[in-house]
Every structure is written in C-alpha cells, then in structure tokens.
Amino acid sequence: MKVLVINCGSSSLKYQLIDSESGEALVTGLCERIGIDGRLVYKPANGEKRIFEDKLPDHQVAVSNVLAAISNPEYGVIGSLDEIDAVGHRVVHGGETFNRSVIINDEVIKAIEECNDLAPLHNPANIIGINACTKLMPGVPQVAVFDTAFHQTMPDKAYMYGLPYEYYEKYKVRRYGFHGTSHSYVSKRVIDILSLDKNNSKVIVCHLGNGASISAVMNGKSVDTSMGLTPLEGLVMGTRSGDIDPAIMEFIAKKENLSISEIMNVLNKKSGVQGMSGLTSDFRDIDEGIKKGNNRARLAREVFCYKAAKVVGSYVAAMNGVDAIVFTAGIGENDGVVRKEICSYLGFLGLTVDDEKNAVRGEEVVISTPDSKVKALVVPTNEELAICRETVALVK
C-alpha cells in the first residue's frame, strides 16, 4: 500500500508518501513558515531535492501544493493521486472520546471539531488537512492518529490537577499530554540504540519545535509529560506562553480590557519566543537576531532553554534516575546551541556534551562524551512511519 501521511503542526506541515510493505518513504517533505511567508521542501527518494519559495498563507494551500508536487508529471513520484491507497493524519487532541486511532468519517470529524478549544492551534489545522484530502481524493480511506494516546499510561498522580474533583468527573479536566506519536517512536529508538532493557529503562524525550514538550518514559511507558489539558501547558514555546501564574490572566484582562477568548489568543498565538523576542517564533531568526546583538532574542532563547532544563531535572526526580536524554523535532534535531545550553544545567548527572558530535543537524547520534554517566542523543523523530503503520492496521 502507498500511504500519504500528513502531519500538520501549528506553523508547519510534514508529509511522506510511504510504501507500507517496505517502510520506505517514496518522498519526504516539509511545508514551513506557514502563515509567515512559506517554503515547501520536496525530496523524492530517488530524485533531486527541490525547494519552492511559495507563499503558504494557510494549511489548505500547503496541502494542495504537496499533492500537486507528488503527482507532478515532471518530478512527481506517482502518476496520479489514484495511486494513494490511504491517508494517515496526525490529530493532536482526542479528548476523552478517542484513546486509539480511528478511520475518519463525518462523526469522527465532528468529534475532533468538538475538541478544537482544547488545541486551538492544531486541531483546526488537522481538520483542514483532512478536508483538503477528502476534496482532492474522494473515496480514499483516511485515519486519524491521536497525539494523546501514548500518554494514557500516566498514573493519576501525574495527570490530575489540584482542582475540585468534580471538574474531572463532569468535564474530564485532566492532563492529557501531546506529541505522543513522536515521544513513543523516539523513546523506542533510544532503547534500541543504547541496547537498554525496555522493562528497566528511564528515558527523557525532549520534543522541541515550535510546539514543545518533554516526557518521562519509564520501562517504555509514559509516566509524565509537560503538556496538559491543552498544548498550552508546560514549556515556553514558539508562540505559546507555557506555564504561567493563572492570576496573570485576570490581571492582564483588566488592564487591557480583554475577554477570556482574547487572553487565550494572546497566550497561544502572541506569547512564547515570539512574544518575548518581538521578532518571530523561528529559532533561525532568533539566532540571527542574537548575532546582531538583539538582547530580547538572547533572552527568549535563554528562557526557552532554562525552562526545558528545569523540566528535565524534575523528571529525573519523578523517575528516580535517568539513563538517557534525547532531543528531537525541529529545534531539538537541528539546533546544537540549544541542546548544549540545556545540557549545561545537567552536569550534576555526570553529563558532558561532545561539541564535535553536537554540531550535527538532523542525524541520529550520541552527543555526550563516552565517559558521561547519562547519555544525551539526537534522534530525528519519525512520526510519519508510526502513523503509516497505524493507518495500514485499520484499513488493510
């Protein structure tokens, strides 16, 4: 089977067309800076990499451009869209409704839409991807793979909030966690790379991108993660505030005469690295700003790294130890400066970064020195292959 995997992030869209029998990606690519300017990267397995500097105002245009590229008569990898047997979609939040992957139909789309307020940056983008594929490939089965599934193994002491219990009973207000497909795939790769005993292992996964989360994976199962009821909780991110004093919402609302919805828009879309720097949520632009002496850009990166290091330290305590700390996703895989700065807070673990190995971008590598007691690694995530396997299992 040929499975098209669509992974819509808040400002990006990763895609792969995968041969499910071999696991080979016939083409991989990325639409990035969606809503900023736009860039489409197209890389066929047996062809020339192409980069298109096209405007991508929204995810619908991005999906349309991807489908046009993979079926292009000159450089496409398929003759027509009819060769695509199924589509697998990463969907961020399934609430209490979904605890496993499902074949998409009208009822599923409606249920996903009902979770939009829990993931306002992602679920709407996920639905746009689903609708675009439905329009362009009518009749092709589609599967939703939910980010929340991997973290369902968290114990209640990790997922409960210090709120009246009735809110959990009535509204299922609890911590769910996200990036589950990535955390699952990467933690398993670390166990394989280091030849750890899955049933006696402690791994911390740092999924650092425009959206960022960290998870504690003990014996192959998620026992804690930094995101919560929504992807807003946890780390400082590209445009999200992460953890703040809840009273700030009322304070700012009164000062600025803002509604709850307007405050939430600020916290989700105008805060984080972008809000602090006043520049952008893209770390490449932040790095350029720092080189030019922009102090707010420097501060944004320092806050991002400091917060991440604090969460890593807390998960060492939660698991009473750690074997490995792994970096993945756009920033985690490609920004050696961020990785080293985070690790600089973790010397108490006996962790030292090898600068030469840490200079890599997007490669699977151990970046700690051989004598480090705790290993640090870079493992490019492959959410797409995991989503492909879930899709095939349901539609084959």
C-alpha positions as MATLAB code, in Angstrom:
seq = 'MKVLVINCGSSSLKYQLIDSESGEALVTGLCERIGIDGRLVYKPANGEKRIFEDKLPDHQVAVSNVLAAISNPEYGVIGSLDEIDAVGHRVVHGGETFNRSVIINDEVIKAIEECNDLAPLHNPANIIGINACTKLMPGVPQVAVFDTAFHQTMPDKAYMYGLPYEYYEKYKVRRYGFHGTSHSYVSKRVIDILSLDKNNSKVIVCHLGNGASISAVMNGKSVDTSMGLTPLEGLVMGTRSGDIDPAIMEFIAKKENLSISEIMNVLNKKSGVQGMSGLTSDFRDIDEGIKKGNNRARLAREVFCYKAAKVVGSYVAAMNGVDAIVFTAGIGENDGVVRKEICSYLGFLGLTVDDEKNAVRGEEVVISTPDSKVKALVVPTNEELAICRETVALVK';
ca = [
       0.000    0.000    0.000;
       1.010    3.596   -0.602;
       0.089    5.731    2.405;
       0.248    9.502    2.422;
       0.950   10.783    5.900;
       0.002   14.357    6.710;
       1.367   15.894    9.903;
       0.047   19.439   10.376;
       1.790   21.475   13.068;
       0.874   24.961   14.168;
       3.105   26.592   11.534;
       4.359   23.614    9.558;
       3.243   20.554    7.635;
       5.392   17.473    7.313;
       4.455   14.865    4.753;
       5.633   11.498    3.488;
       4.366    9.065    0.904;
       5.307    5.677    2.317;
       5.373    2.192    0.847;
       3.887    0.327    3.783;
       5.379   -3.025    2.766;
       8.993   -1.852    2.859;
       8.577    1.135    5.159;
      10.385    3.201    2.552;
       9.430    6.829    2.158;
       8.969    7.435   -1.571;
       9.039   11.147   -0.906;
       9.508   13.262    2.192;
       8.995   16.931    2.633;
       8.079   19.881    4.715;
       6.000   22.996    4.378;
       7.312   25.517    6.873;
       6.726   29.086    7.945;
       3.033   28.689    7.149;
       1.342   31.987    7.797;
       4.721   33.801    7.845;
       5.850   33.562    4.223;
       6.174   29.954    3.076;
       8.636   27.323    1.939;
       7.995   23.845    0.519;
      10.752   21.253    0.644;
      10.263   18.243   -1.656;
      12.690   15.318   -1.563;
      11.939   12.136   -3.558;
      13.844    9.024   -2.500;
      15.423    8.622   -5.924;
      15.463   12.138   -7.219;
      16.617   15.672   -6.793;
      15.627   17.698   -3.776;
      13.590   20.760   -4.692;
      12.733   23.832   -2.671;
       9.832   26.069   -3.567;
       9.667   29.526   -2.014;
       5.903   29.734   -2.407;
       3.559   31.744   -0.236;
       1.692   29.483    2.179;
      -0.946   31.625    3.854;
      -2.661   28.629    5.478;
      -2.613   24.845    5.769;
      -5.137   24.291    2.985;
      -2.811   25.872    0.429;
       0.071   23.835    1.870;
      -1.797   20.525    1.438;
      -2.809   21.430   -2.118;
       0.803   22.249   -3.019;
       2.038   18.963   -1.566;
      -0.460   16.909   -3.588;
       0.441   18.828   -6.740;
       4.153   18.167   -6.180;
       3.970   14.413   -5.576;
       1.830   13.906   -8.696;
       3.706   16.396  -10.903;
       4.318   14.897  -14.392;
       7.951   16.061  -14.397;
       9.272   15.234  -10.931;
       6.415   13.522   -9.057;
       6.697   10.027   -7.610;
       3.220    8.872   -8.682;
       1.309    9.186  -11.933;
      -1.866   10.388  -10.259;
      -3.477   10.732   -6.856;
      -5.343    7.469   -7.577;
      -2.189    5.587   -6.578;
      -2.583    6.701   -2.963;
      -4.335    3.886   -1.074;
      -4.884    5.657    2.248;
      -4.098    8.835    4.144;
      -2.985    8.951    7.769;
      -3.395   12.191    9.699;
      -1.792   13.241   12.917;
      -4.563   14.721   15.083;
      -3.488   16.453   18.256;
      -6.385   16.163   20.701;
      -8.967   13.430   21.025;
     -10.169   14.390   24.493;
     -11.836   11.514   26.307;
     -13.582   10.471   23.082;
     -10.577    8.869   21.386;
      -7.944    6.721   23.041;
      -6.805    4.993   19.840;
      -6.567    5.595   16.104;
      -9.810    5.557   14.081;
     -10.991    5.598   10.469;
     -12.269    9.077    9.683;
     -15.924    9.683    8.879;
     -18.322   12.587    9.416;
     -18.934   11.634   13.046;
     -15.197   11.486   13.763;
     -14.642   14.897   12.168;
     -17.435   16.345   14.298;
     -15.927   14.842   17.445;
     -12.491   16.231   16.553;
     -14.040   19.656   15.983;
     -15.557   19.469   19.460;
     -12.004   19.274   20.805;
     -10.881   22.398   18.911;
     -10.974   24.555   22.016;
      -8.509   22.160   23.670;
      -5.967   22.502   20.828;
      -6.758   25.769   19.047;
      -3.512   25.905   17.064;
      -3.586   22.304   15.837;
      -6.984   20.609   15.643;
      -8.359   23.180   13.172;
      -5.233   22.707   11.039;
      -5.637   18.916   11.255;
      -9.236   19.190   10.063;
      -8.200   21.440    7.167;
      -5.749   18.731    6.088;
      -8.461   16.079    6.312;
     -10.958   18.161    4.348;
      -8.407   19.058    1.677;
      -7.559   15.381    1.126;
     -11.259   14.455    1.074;
     -11.901   17.040   -1.637;
      -8.923   16.091   -3.787;
      -9.032   12.314   -3.190;
     -12.695   11.369   -2.663;
     -13.196    7.785   -1.551;
      -9.652    7.258   -0.275;
      -9.808    5.992    3.339;
      -8.320    8.300    5.959;
      -7.216    7.554    9.504;
      -6.792    9.864   12.492;
      -3.865    9.054   14.784;
      -4.125   10.961   18.060;
      -1.275   12.592   19.935;
      -2.856   11.887   23.289;
      -2.800    8.071   23.085;
       0.797    7.371   24.228;
       0.344    9.342   27.442;
      -2.710    7.404   28.603;
      -0.341    5.303   30.749;
       0.314    8.250   33.072;
      -0.719    7.496   36.658;
      -3.466    9.604   38.197;
      -0.974   11.399   40.436;
       0.631   12.750   37.247;
      -2.474   13.691   35.286;
      -4.736   15.153   37.983;
      -4.877   18.896   38.671;
      -5.222   20.446   42.112;
      -8.803   21.462   41.341;
     -12.158   20.359   42.768;
     -12.518   16.714   41.753;
     -15.970   17.392   40.331;
     -14.367   19.144   37.332;
     -12.692   15.888   36.390;
     -15.894   13.922   36.953;
     -18.090   16.315   34.960;
     -15.731   17.662   32.298;
     -12.715   15.298   32.314;
     -10.403   18.177   33.173;
      -7.039   16.469   33.497;
      -3.620   16.393   31.868;
      -3.525   14.521   28.565;
      -0.150   15.267   27.018;
       0.693   15.612   23.326;
       3.303   14.762   20.684;
       2.589   11.194   21.768;
       3.463    9.595   18.418;
       6.848   11.306   18.484;
       7.580   10.511   22.135;
       6.665    6.872   21.542;
       8.813    6.471   18.427;
      11.857    8.320   19.780;
      11.874    6.625   23.178;
      11.789    3.218   21.486;
      14.684    4.193   19.190;
      16.784    5.272   22.181;
      16.234    1.922   23.855;
      17.373    0.178   20.656;
      20.372    2.469   20.046;
      21.714    2.103   23.589;
      20.676   -1.567   23.948;
      18.705   -0.766   27.090;
      16.361   -3.196   28.757;
      12.925   -1.832   27.847;
      11.499   -3.138   31.128;
      14.255   -1.451   33.136;
      14.827    1.870   31.383;
      14.395    5.569   32.093;
      14.367    7.930   29.120;
      13.540   11.629   28.912;
      12.401   12.799   25.477;
      12.720   16.495   24.600;
      10.464   17.180   21.616;
      11.494   20.745   20.862;
       9.875   22.560   17.961;
       7.517   25.484   17.541;
       5.367   23.364   19.822;
       7.498   21.724   22.514;
       7.021   19.088   25.180;
       9.130   16.809   27.346;
       8.151   13.347   28.552;
       9.375   10.899   31.152;
       9.285    7.369   29.751;
       9.862    4.601   32.277;
      10.043    0.995   31.121;
       8.700    2.007   27.716;
       5.637    3.805   29.100;
       4.903    7.493   29.532;
       4.672    8.362   33.227;
       4.638   12.138   32.889;
       4.731   14.834   30.238;
       4.867   18.612   30.228;
       1.727   19.463   28.229;
      -1.634   19.176   29.931;
      -5.336   19.534   29.168;
      -4.220   21.528   26.136;
      -0.860   22.039   24.397;
      -0.581   25.413   26.169;
       0.775   23.964   29.412;
       4.437   23.312   30.031;
       7.449   24.745   28.240;
       7.852   28.183   26.731;
       7.220   27.526   23.022;
       7.223   29.327   19.697;
       4.077   31.387   20.294;
       2.722   29.779   23.489;
       3.430   31.059   26.980;
       3.690   27.671   28.654;
       3.238   27.629   32.437;
       2.264   30.970   33.980;
       0.645   32.166   37.199;
      -3.087   31.782   36.390;
      -3.803   35.125   38.072;
      -1.922   36.828   35.223;
      -4.946   36.205   33.012;
      -7.264   38.283   35.210;
      -4.594   40.929   35.780;
      -3.924   41.498   32.060;
      -7.616   41.196   31.167;
      -8.457   44.091   33.483;
      -5.502   46.224   32.411;
      -6.086   45.691   28.670;
      -9.884   45.299   28.777;
      -9.671   41.850   27.153;
     -12.109   38.938   27.195;
     -11.131   35.400   28.165;
     -11.046   34.458   24.466;
      -8.767   37.386   23.698;
      -6.457   36.477   26.579;
      -6.285   32.880   25.354;
      -5.390   34.150   21.896;
      -2.509   36.114   23.428;
      -1.269   33.091   25.371;
      -1.496   30.739   22.383;
      -0.502   32.912   19.452;
       1.346   36.010   20.667;
       3.484   34.766   23.537;
       6.450   32.429   23.968;
       9.624   33.033   21.984;
       7.810   35.329   19.558;
       6.260   37.418   22.298;
       9.470   37.789   24.281;
      11.719   38.483   21.303;
       9.328   40.695   19.378;
      10.738   39.048   16.257;
       9.440   35.623   15.374;
       8.865   32.099   16.637;
      11.507   30.694   14.259;
      14.784   29.910   16.031;
      16.798   30.554   12.885;
      15.604   34.157   13.007;
      16.265   34.239   16.753;
      19.857   33.107   16.157;
      20.330   35.827   13.542;
      18.947   38.379   15.970;
      21.377   37.282   18.666;
      24.304   37.594   16.244;
      23.193   41.172   15.580;
      23.139   41.952   19.294;
      19.384   41.781   19.871;
      19.065   41.366   23.640;
      15.413   40.287   23.547;
      16.285   37.497   21.126;
      19.027   36.359   23.504;
      16.616   36.466   26.432;
      13.986   34.442   24.556;
      16.465   31.650   23.841;
      17.779   31.645   27.403;
      14.273   31.416   28.865;
      13.383   28.606   26.444;
      16.456   26.576   27.423;
      16.187   27.285   31.148;
      12.575   26.160   31.297;
      13.367   22.969   29.376;
      16.279   22.131   31.682;
      14.072   22.594   34.765;
      11.505   20.145   33.400;
      14.202   17.599   32.554;
      15.519   17.875   36.116;
      12.052   17.360   37.567;
      11.588   14.185   35.524;
      14.893   12.798   36.782;
      13.342   13.144   40.225;
       9.990   11.687   39.104;
      11.687    8.531   37.784;
      14.379    8.491   40.491;
      17.077    8.499   37.849;
      17.589    8.583   34.089;
      19.544    6.569   31.532;
      19.290    8.892   28.547;
      18.070   12.332   27.481;
      17.153   12.640   23.832;
      16.460   15.662   21.631;
      14.086   15.559   18.681;
      11.806   17.707   16.452;
      12.781   20.843   14.536;
      14.806   22.631   17.198;
      15.922   19.519   19.065;
      17.293   17.887   15.915;
      18.924   20.940   14.364;
      19.985   23.495   16.968;
      23.186   22.416   18.695;
      23.366   25.661   20.659;
      20.012   24.983   22.296;
      20.952   21.364   23.051;
      24.229   22.353   24.680;
      22.659   25.136   26.707;
      20.015   22.779   28.091;
      22.635   20.143   28.901;
      24.799   22.761   30.623;
      22.308   22.698   33.518;
      22.612   18.918   33.847;
      26.242   18.490   34.824;
      25.121   17.088   38.179;
      24.027   13.982   36.271;
      27.550   13.397   35.004;
      26.553   14.549   31.513;
      29.052   16.291   29.242;
      28.388   17.269   25.626;
      30.886   16.408   22.902;
      30.994   19.639   20.863;
      32.038   17.945   17.635;
      29.234   15.391   17.741;
      26.767   18.049   18.844;
      27.470   20.048   15.675;
      25.281   17.669   13.642;
      21.893   18.600   12.237;
      19.101   16.078   11.762;
      21.203   12.976   12.330;
      20.842   10.094   14.771;
      23.847   10.424   17.076;
      25.007   10.225   20.691;
      26.218   13.743   21.553;
      27.511   13.052   25.074;
      31.118   12.136   25.785;
      31.933    8.423   26.251;
      32.548    8.905   29.981;
      29.169   10.578   30.615;
      27.100    8.693   33.169;
      23.877    9.792   31.474;
      23.766    9.684   27.689;
      22.470   12.523   25.521;
      21.315   11.816   21.992;
      19.755   13.344   18.919;
      17.131   11.129   17.285;
      15.129   12.539   14.364;
      11.520   11.734   15.013;
       9.614    9.590   12.527;
       6.029   10.207   13.480;
       5.112    9.607    9.858;
       6.214    5.958    9.828;
       4.365    5.341   13.091;
       1.232    6.979   11.654;
       1.577    4.897    8.475;
       1.618    1.682   10.487;
      -1.472    2.710   12.453;
      -3.243    3.589    9.193;
      -2.454    0.290    7.488;
      -3.598   -1.673   10.543;
      -7.053   -0.096   10.266;
      -7.649    0.000    6.500;
      -5.858   -3.081    5.155;
];
